[in-house]
Each structure stands twice: as C-alpha cells, then as structure tokens.
Short mmCIF file of C-alpha atoms in Angstrom, two decimals:
data_model
loop_
_atom_site.label_atom_id
_atom_site.label_comp_id
_atom_site.label_asym_id
_atom_site.label_seq_id
_atom_site.Cartn_x
_atom_site.Cartn_y
_atom_site.Cartn_z
CA UNK A 208 -10.28 -7.59 -3.21
CA UNK A 209 -12.50 -8.95 -0.41
CA UNK A 210 -14.63 -12.05 -0.91
CA UNK A 211 -17.73 -9.88 -0.79
CA UNK A 212 -16.44 -7.52 -3.46
CA UNK A 213 -15.46 -10.47 -5.64
CA UNK A 214 -18.95 -11.98 -5.37
CA UNK A 215 -20.57 -8.67 -6.30
CA UNK A 216 -18.23 -8.30 -9.26
CA UNK A 217 -19.13 -11.82 -10.46
CA UNK A 218 -22.86 -10.99 -10.12
CA UNK A 219 -22.36 -7.78 -12.12
CA UNK A 220 -21.20 -9.85 -15.10
CA UNK A 221 -24.87 -10.02 -16.09
CA UNK A 222 -24.51 -6.39 -17.17
CA UNK A 223 -23.10 -5.48 -20.59
CA UNK A 224 -19.37 -4.74 -20.49
CA UNK A 225 -19.86 -1.16 -21.67
CA UNK A 226 -22.25 -0.46 -18.79
CA UNK A 227 -19.84 -2.03 -16.31
CA UNK A 228 -16.96 0.11 -17.52
CA UNK A 229 -18.93 3.27 -16.79
CA UNK A 230 -20.92 2.32 -13.67
CA UNK A 231 -19.76 -0.92 -12.02
CA UNK A 232 -17.50 0.81 -9.49
CA UNK A 233 -20.27 3.17 -8.36
CA UNK A 234 -22.80 0.34 -8.07
CA UNK A 235 -20.25 -1.79 -6.22
CA UNK A 236 -19.63 1.09 -3.79
CA UNK A 237 -23.35 1.25 -2.98
CA UNK A 238 -23.60 -2.54 -2.54
CA UNK A 239 -20.57 -2.52 -0.20
CA UNK A 240 -21.88 0.50 1.76
CA UNK A 241 -25.11 -1.34 2.39
CA UNK A 242 -23.43 -4.61 3.32
CA UNK A 243 -21.22 -2.72 5.81
CA UNK A 244 -24.24 -0.99 7.33
CA UNK A 245 -26.08 -4.26 7.68
CA UNK A 246 -22.97 -6.01 9.03
CA UNK A 247 -22.89 -8.56 6.21
CA UNK A 248 -19.94 -10.29 4.57
CA UNK A 249 -22.15 -12.11 2.03
CA UNK A 250 -24.46 -10.75 -0.65
CA UNK A 251 -28.17 -11.40 -0.07
CA UNK A 252 -30.11 -13.65 -2.47
CA UNK A 253 -32.35 -10.68 -3.31
CA UNK A 254 -29.32 -8.60 -4.32
CA UNK A 255 -27.97 -11.34 -6.57
CA UNK A 256 -31.35 -11.91 -8.25
CA UNK A 257 -31.79 -8.19 -8.73
CA UNK A 258 -28.35 -7.79 -10.34
CA UNK A 259 -29.05 -10.72 -12.68
CA UNK A 260 -32.46 -9.36 -13.67
CA UNK A 261 -31.45 -5.74 -14.19
CA UNK A 262 -28.21 -6.78 -15.91
CA UNK A 263 -30.09 -9.05 -18.33
CA UNK A 264 -32.61 -6.30 -19.07
CA UNK A 265 -29.72 -3.93 -19.87
CA UNK A 266 -28.27 -6.52 -22.23
CA UNK A 267 -31.58 -7.01 -24.01
CA UNK A 268 -32.09 -3.25 -24.24
CA UNK A 269 -28.62 -2.94 -25.76
CA UNK A 270 -29.03 -5.77 -28.32
CA UNK A 271 -32.70 -5.18 -29.20
CA UNK A 272 -32.15 -2.41 -31.79
CA UNK A 273 -29.68 -4.68 -33.54
CA UNK A 274 -32.09 -7.66 -33.43
CA UNK A 275 -34.86 -5.46 -34.86
CA UNK A 276 -32.58 -4.33 -37.67
CA UNK A 277 -31.75 -7.95 -38.54
CA UNK A 278 -35.44 -8.89 -38.40
CA UNK A 279 -36.47 -5.98 -40.61
CA UNK A 280 -33.75 -6.88 -43.13
CA UNK A 281 -34.83 -10.53 -43.10
CA UNK A 282 -38.46 -9.56 -43.70
CA UNK A 283 -37.47 -7.22 -46.51
CA UNK A 284 -35.37 -9.90 -48.24
CA UNK A 285 -37.99 -12.62 -47.80
CA UNK A 286 -40.83 -10.52 -49.17
CA UNK A 287 -38.75 -9.16 -52.06
CA UNK A 288 -39.89 -11.89 -54.53
CA UNK A 289 -43.48 -10.74 -54.00
CA UNK A 290 -42.79 -7.21 -55.15
CA UNK A 291 -43.91 -6.47 -58.70
CA UNK A 292 -44.86 -10.06 -59.40
CA UNK A 293 -47.55 -10.32 -62.08
CA UNK A 294 -50.78 -12.00 -61.03
CA UNK A 295 -51.14 -15.15 -63.12
CA UNK A 296 -53.71 -17.30 -61.37
CA UNK A 297 -55.71 -16.13 -58.41
CA UNK A 298 -55.88 -19.71 -57.12
CA UNK A 299 -52.11 -19.85 -56.72
CA UNK A 300 -51.36 -16.24 -55.92
CA UNK A 301 -53.97 -15.48 -53.28
CA UNK A 302 -52.99 -18.30 -50.87
CA UNK A 303 -49.31 -17.53 -51.62
CA UNK A 304 -49.84 -13.92 -50.68
CA UNK A 305 -51.58 -14.94 -47.51
CA UNK A 306 -48.88 -17.39 -46.52
CA UNK A 307 -45.82 -15.41 -47.60
CA UNK A 308 -45.95 -12.75 -44.87
CA UNK A 309 -46.58 -15.50 -42.33
CA UNK A 310 -43.47 -17.28 -43.50
CA UNK A 311 -41.33 -14.23 -43.20
CA UNK A 312 -42.66 -13.63 -39.69
CA UNK A 313 -41.98 -17.23 -38.74
CA UNK A 314 -38.44 -17.05 -40.07
CA UNK A 315 -37.85 -13.65 -38.50
CA UNK A 316 -39.24 -14.95 -35.22
CA UNK A 317 -36.98 -17.98 -35.46
CA UNK A 318 -33.99 -15.76 -36.14
CA UNK A 319 -34.84 -13.55 -33.18
CA UNK A 320 -35.33 -16.51 -30.85
CA UNK A 321 -32.07 -18.02 -32.10
CA UNK A 322 -30.10 -14.83 -31.49
CA UNK A 323 -31.57 -14.42 -27.99
CA UNK A 324 -30.98 -18.08 -27.13
CA UNK A 325 -27.37 -17.88 -28.36
CA UNK A 326 -26.74 -14.68 -26.39
CA UNK A 327 -28.32 -16.23 -23.29
CA UNK A 328 -26.32 -19.43 -23.72
CA UNK A 329 -23.03 -17.58 -24.09
CA UNK A 330 -23.79 -15.49 -21.03
CA UNK A 331 -24.75 -18.47 -18.88
CA UNK A 332 -21.63 -20.27 -19.99
CA UNK A 333 -19.42 -17.29 -19.19
CA UNK A 334 -21.16 -16.78 -15.87
CA UNK A 335 -20.63 -20.42 -14.89
CA UNK A 336 -17.02 -20.34 -16.03
CA UNK A 337 -16.34 -17.28 -13.89
CA UNK A 338 -17.95 -18.97 -10.89
CA UNK A 339 -15.93 -22.11 -11.44
CA UNK A 340 -12.78 -20.00 -11.73
CA UNK A 341 -13.72 -18.42 -8.45
CA UNK A 342 -14.17 -21.74 -6.75
CA UNK A 343 -10.86 -23.16 -7.99
CA UNK A 344 -8.88 -20.19 -6.72
CA UNK A 345 -10.75 -20.34 -3.42
CA UNK A 346 -12.60 -17.55 -1.60
CA UNK A 347 -10.66 -14.34 -1.43
CA UNK A 348 -11.48 -13.58 2.16
CA UNK B 115 -45.05 17.39 -16.87
CA UNK B 116 -48.27 15.52 -17.48
CA UNK B 117 -46.57 12.13 -17.25
CA UNK B 118 -47.39 10.31 -14.05
CA UNK B 119 -44.41 9.65 -11.81
CA UNK B 120 -44.18 6.25 -10.21
CA UNK B 121 -43.63 5.73 -6.51
CA UNK B 122 -39.94 4.66 -6.66
CA UNK B 123 -39.08 7.55 -9.00
CA UNK B 124 -40.87 10.01 -6.74
CA UNK B 125 -39.07 8.62 -3.68
CA UNK B 126 -35.64 8.73 -5.38
CA UNK B 127 -36.15 12.30 -6.56
CA UNK B 128 -37.48 13.32 -3.15
CA UNK B 129 -34.32 11.89 -1.58
CA UNK B 130 -32.36 14.32 -3.79
CA UNK B 131 -34.63 17.31 -3.01
CA UNK B 132 -32.42 18.70 -0.24
CA UNK B 133 -29.13 18.23 -2.06
CA UNK B 134 -26.82 15.66 -3.66
CA UNK B 135 -26.79 12.16 -2.20
CA UNK B 136 -24.77 9.01 -2.91
CA UNK B 137 -26.29 5.61 -3.74
CA UNK B 138 -26.73 4.13 -0.29
CA UNK B 139 -28.05 7.41 1.14
CA UNK B 140 -30.68 7.50 -1.63
CA UNK B 141 -31.78 3.95 -0.73
CA UNK B 142 -32.19 4.74 2.98
CA UNK B 143 -33.83 8.14 2.43
CA UNK B 144 -36.21 6.82 -0.24
CA UNK B 145 -37.34 4.15 2.23
CA UNK B 146 -37.77 6.76 4.97
CA UNK B 147 -39.60 9.28 2.77
CA UNK B 148 -42.02 6.69 1.42
CA UNK B 149 -42.84 5.35 4.85
CA UNK B 150 -41.05 2.10 4.08
CA UNK B 151 -43.00 1.32 0.88
CA UNK B 152 -40.03 1.92 -1.44
CA UNK B 153 -37.34 -0.64 -0.60
CA UNK B 154 -34.81 -0.30 -3.41
CA UNK B 155 -32.19 -2.82 -4.40
CA UNK B 156 -28.95 -1.24 -5.60
CA UNK B 157 -29.44 -2.67 -9.12
CA UNK B 158 -32.91 -1.15 -9.38
CA UNK B 159 -31.68 2.19 -8.05
CA UNK B 160 -28.93 2.44 -10.66
CA UNK B 161 -31.34 1.42 -13.43
CA UNK B 162 -33.69 4.20 -12.31
CA UNK B 163 -30.79 6.68 -12.11
CA UNK B 164 -29.74 5.69 -15.66
CA UNK B 165 -33.24 6.49 -16.88
CA UNK B 166 -33.49 9.73 -14.90
CA UNK B 167 -30.12 10.85 -16.25
CA UNK B 168 -31.18 10.07 -19.81
CA UNK B 169 -34.31 12.18 -19.19
CA UNK B 170 -32.03 14.93 -17.84
CA UNK B 171 -33.84 15.02 -14.49
CA UNK B 172 -30.81 13.85 -12.51
CA UNK B 173 -27.07 14.31 -12.99
CA UNK B 174 -23.85 13.05 -11.43
CA UNK B 175 -22.82 15.70 -8.88
CA UNK B 176 -19.45 14.36 -7.74
CA UNK B 177 -17.27 11.30 -7.36
CA UNK B 178 -14.83 10.56 -4.60
CA UNK B 179 -12.90 7.55 -3.38
CA UNK B 180 -13.75 6.68 0.23
CA UNK B 181 -11.85 3.77 1.78
CA UNK B 182 -10.90 2.50 -1.63
CA UNK B 183 -14.43 2.53 -2.99
CA UNK B 184 -16.06 4.86 -5.46
CA UNK B 185 -18.76 7.04 -3.97
CA UNK B 186 -20.77 8.72 -6.72
CA UNK B 187 -23.21 11.44 -5.74
CA UNK B 188 -26.31 12.35 -7.72
CA UNK B 189 -28.26 15.61 -7.83
CA UNK B 190 -31.47 16.95 -9.36
CA UNK B 191 -31.04 19.09 -12.46
CA UNK B 192 -33.13 22.28 -12.81
CA UNK B 193 -35.49 20.25 -14.95
CA UNK B 194 -35.62 17.56 -12.25
CA UNK B 195 -36.35 20.13 -9.57
CA UNK B 196 -39.19 21.48 -11.68
CA UNK B 197 -40.60 17.99 -12.35
CA UNK B 198 -40.44 17.01 -8.68
CA UNK B 199 -42.13 20.26 -7.61
CA UNK B 200 -44.90 19.70 -10.15
CA UNK B 201 -45.38 16.08 -9.07
CA UNK B 202 -45.39 16.88 -5.34
CA UNK B 203 -47.94 19.65 -5.95
CA UNK B 204 -50.08 17.33 -8.06
CA UNK B 205 -50.01 14.70 -5.34
CA UNK B 206 -50.95 17.21 -2.66
CA UNK B 207 -53.86 18.51 -4.74
CA UNK B 208 -55.13 14.98 -5.42
CA UNK B 209 -54.91 14.13 -1.72
CA UNK B 210 -56.69 17.37 -0.77
CA UNK B 211 -59.56 16.62 -3.15
CA UNK B 212 -59.96 13.19 -1.58
CA UNK B 213 -59.92 14.67 1.93
CA UNK B 214 -62.46 17.32 0.95
CA UNK B 215 -64.84 14.59 -0.19
CA UNK B 216 -64.28 12.63 3.00
CA UNK B 217 -65.10 15.72 5.05
CA UNK B 218 -68.26 16.27 2.99
CA UNK B 219 -69.28 12.69 3.66
CA UNK B 220 -68.67 13.14 7.38
CA UNK B 221 -70.82 16.30 7.34
CA UNK B 222 -73.52 14.42 5.43
CA UNK B 223 -73.51 11.68 8.01
CA UNK B 224 -73.93 14.22 10.80
CA UNK B 225 -76.77 16.05 9.12
#
C-alpha cells in the first residue's frame, strides 16, 4: 500500500463501515486516478475535508432513523402518565399540561444531543488513534 | 420529471450521456461540460452517485481492476436517460424564452 493510498484509507474512516465495505475501493480508485493525473503523492486539503464532511453526513443519515425511534419512544414513555388522567384542579393541571410536553422535548433533545456527541466522540477518538498508529509505524512510502 | 435538477446532477448525468464512464472521467467531463462551474470532489461525486442509484437514474455498468485499483463504471438507466432528456429540453426551452425576450428588447430599442 502506498503512502497516498494509506492516507486516503485513513480519511475514509469518516464513512460508516458498511458504506466502506461496498464502495471504498471504487472511491479510492477515483482518488488515486486523480492524484496520478495531477502528479500528486499527497492528498489535497480539500479532498480530506470533503471526505470528512461527506463521511460524517453518511453516518448521520445512517444513525438518524435510529435516533428518531429512540426519541419517539422517549416522548411516548414520558407523556404516558398524562394519558387518561382525571382533571382534578385546573390550577395544577393546566400548567402541568403546558410544561409536560416541553419536558419531554427537553429530555428527548438531551438524549439526541447525547447520542450524537457520544458517536462524534467515539469517531474522533478512533480517527486520532488510527492517525497515531500511522505515525508510529512510519509513512508507507 | 417536474423536479428541478441541480447543476452538479445535470453535469454528472450529462457526462454519462454518451456511454458508461468511471469516477475520474465523470469528474473531468462534468467540469468540461459545465464550462468549469462544476468542480467535483471524489467524495461529493460518490455521494451524488449513491443518490442517483437509489433514484434508479444511474447504475453500475462494470467493474475492473486496473493496475491493482478498482475502476467502477457508471451508466444511465432508461429512466435516467429519460430524465436527462427532459431536463436538457427544459433548460433549452427556458434559455430560448430568455433569448426571445432579449431579441424583443433589442428590436424595441431599434424602433
């Protein structure tokens, strides 16, 4: 594996593993074709940014349905106590009813932010670890 | 096909109009066909191809190993060919309407 190929492969770690299994070799081929044509042995900054951005978007697109499912479940559970509750005093119930959905949204929002932050943290950590691994074994050129 | 087609999509599909092309050829031909306005990064190209394949406008035509690297070629599907034809026609008609008005203005200025 050339140093250039290795650097592209590291950059492609932003993509979800399932996407990489199906398409990484084709994408790598295109990146290498271009580098050859432009007489480069290093990736450009624009290429690396683009791979990070598109890869991250793919990850979000892949995890979003799951996040939405978790959020919907959380909202359903949190609003469950409100269902079928008899109205005793308007003074207590009306503000409660106004606040309750807000609470569930806040908690759901917190959950969502937490999941995204954790996913991002894990990815950054893995990315850094791979880079460090690269450095310790030296450039492959 | 009432949905508007964006510039990069139009350039990518135009690059495939003549026949199948591999990734780097699509990048260079899209740039050429758009007069240099569509400068695609490989990541963006593959994201667009993912979307076009999911919309069944583009398909993988072939794969071969050249000098140890995978070269995947893409082609327009029948649906893609139809969509590109419709979009190119729409663009020509829009441009013609604009030119007609410009000619009318020029005539008005002369009169």
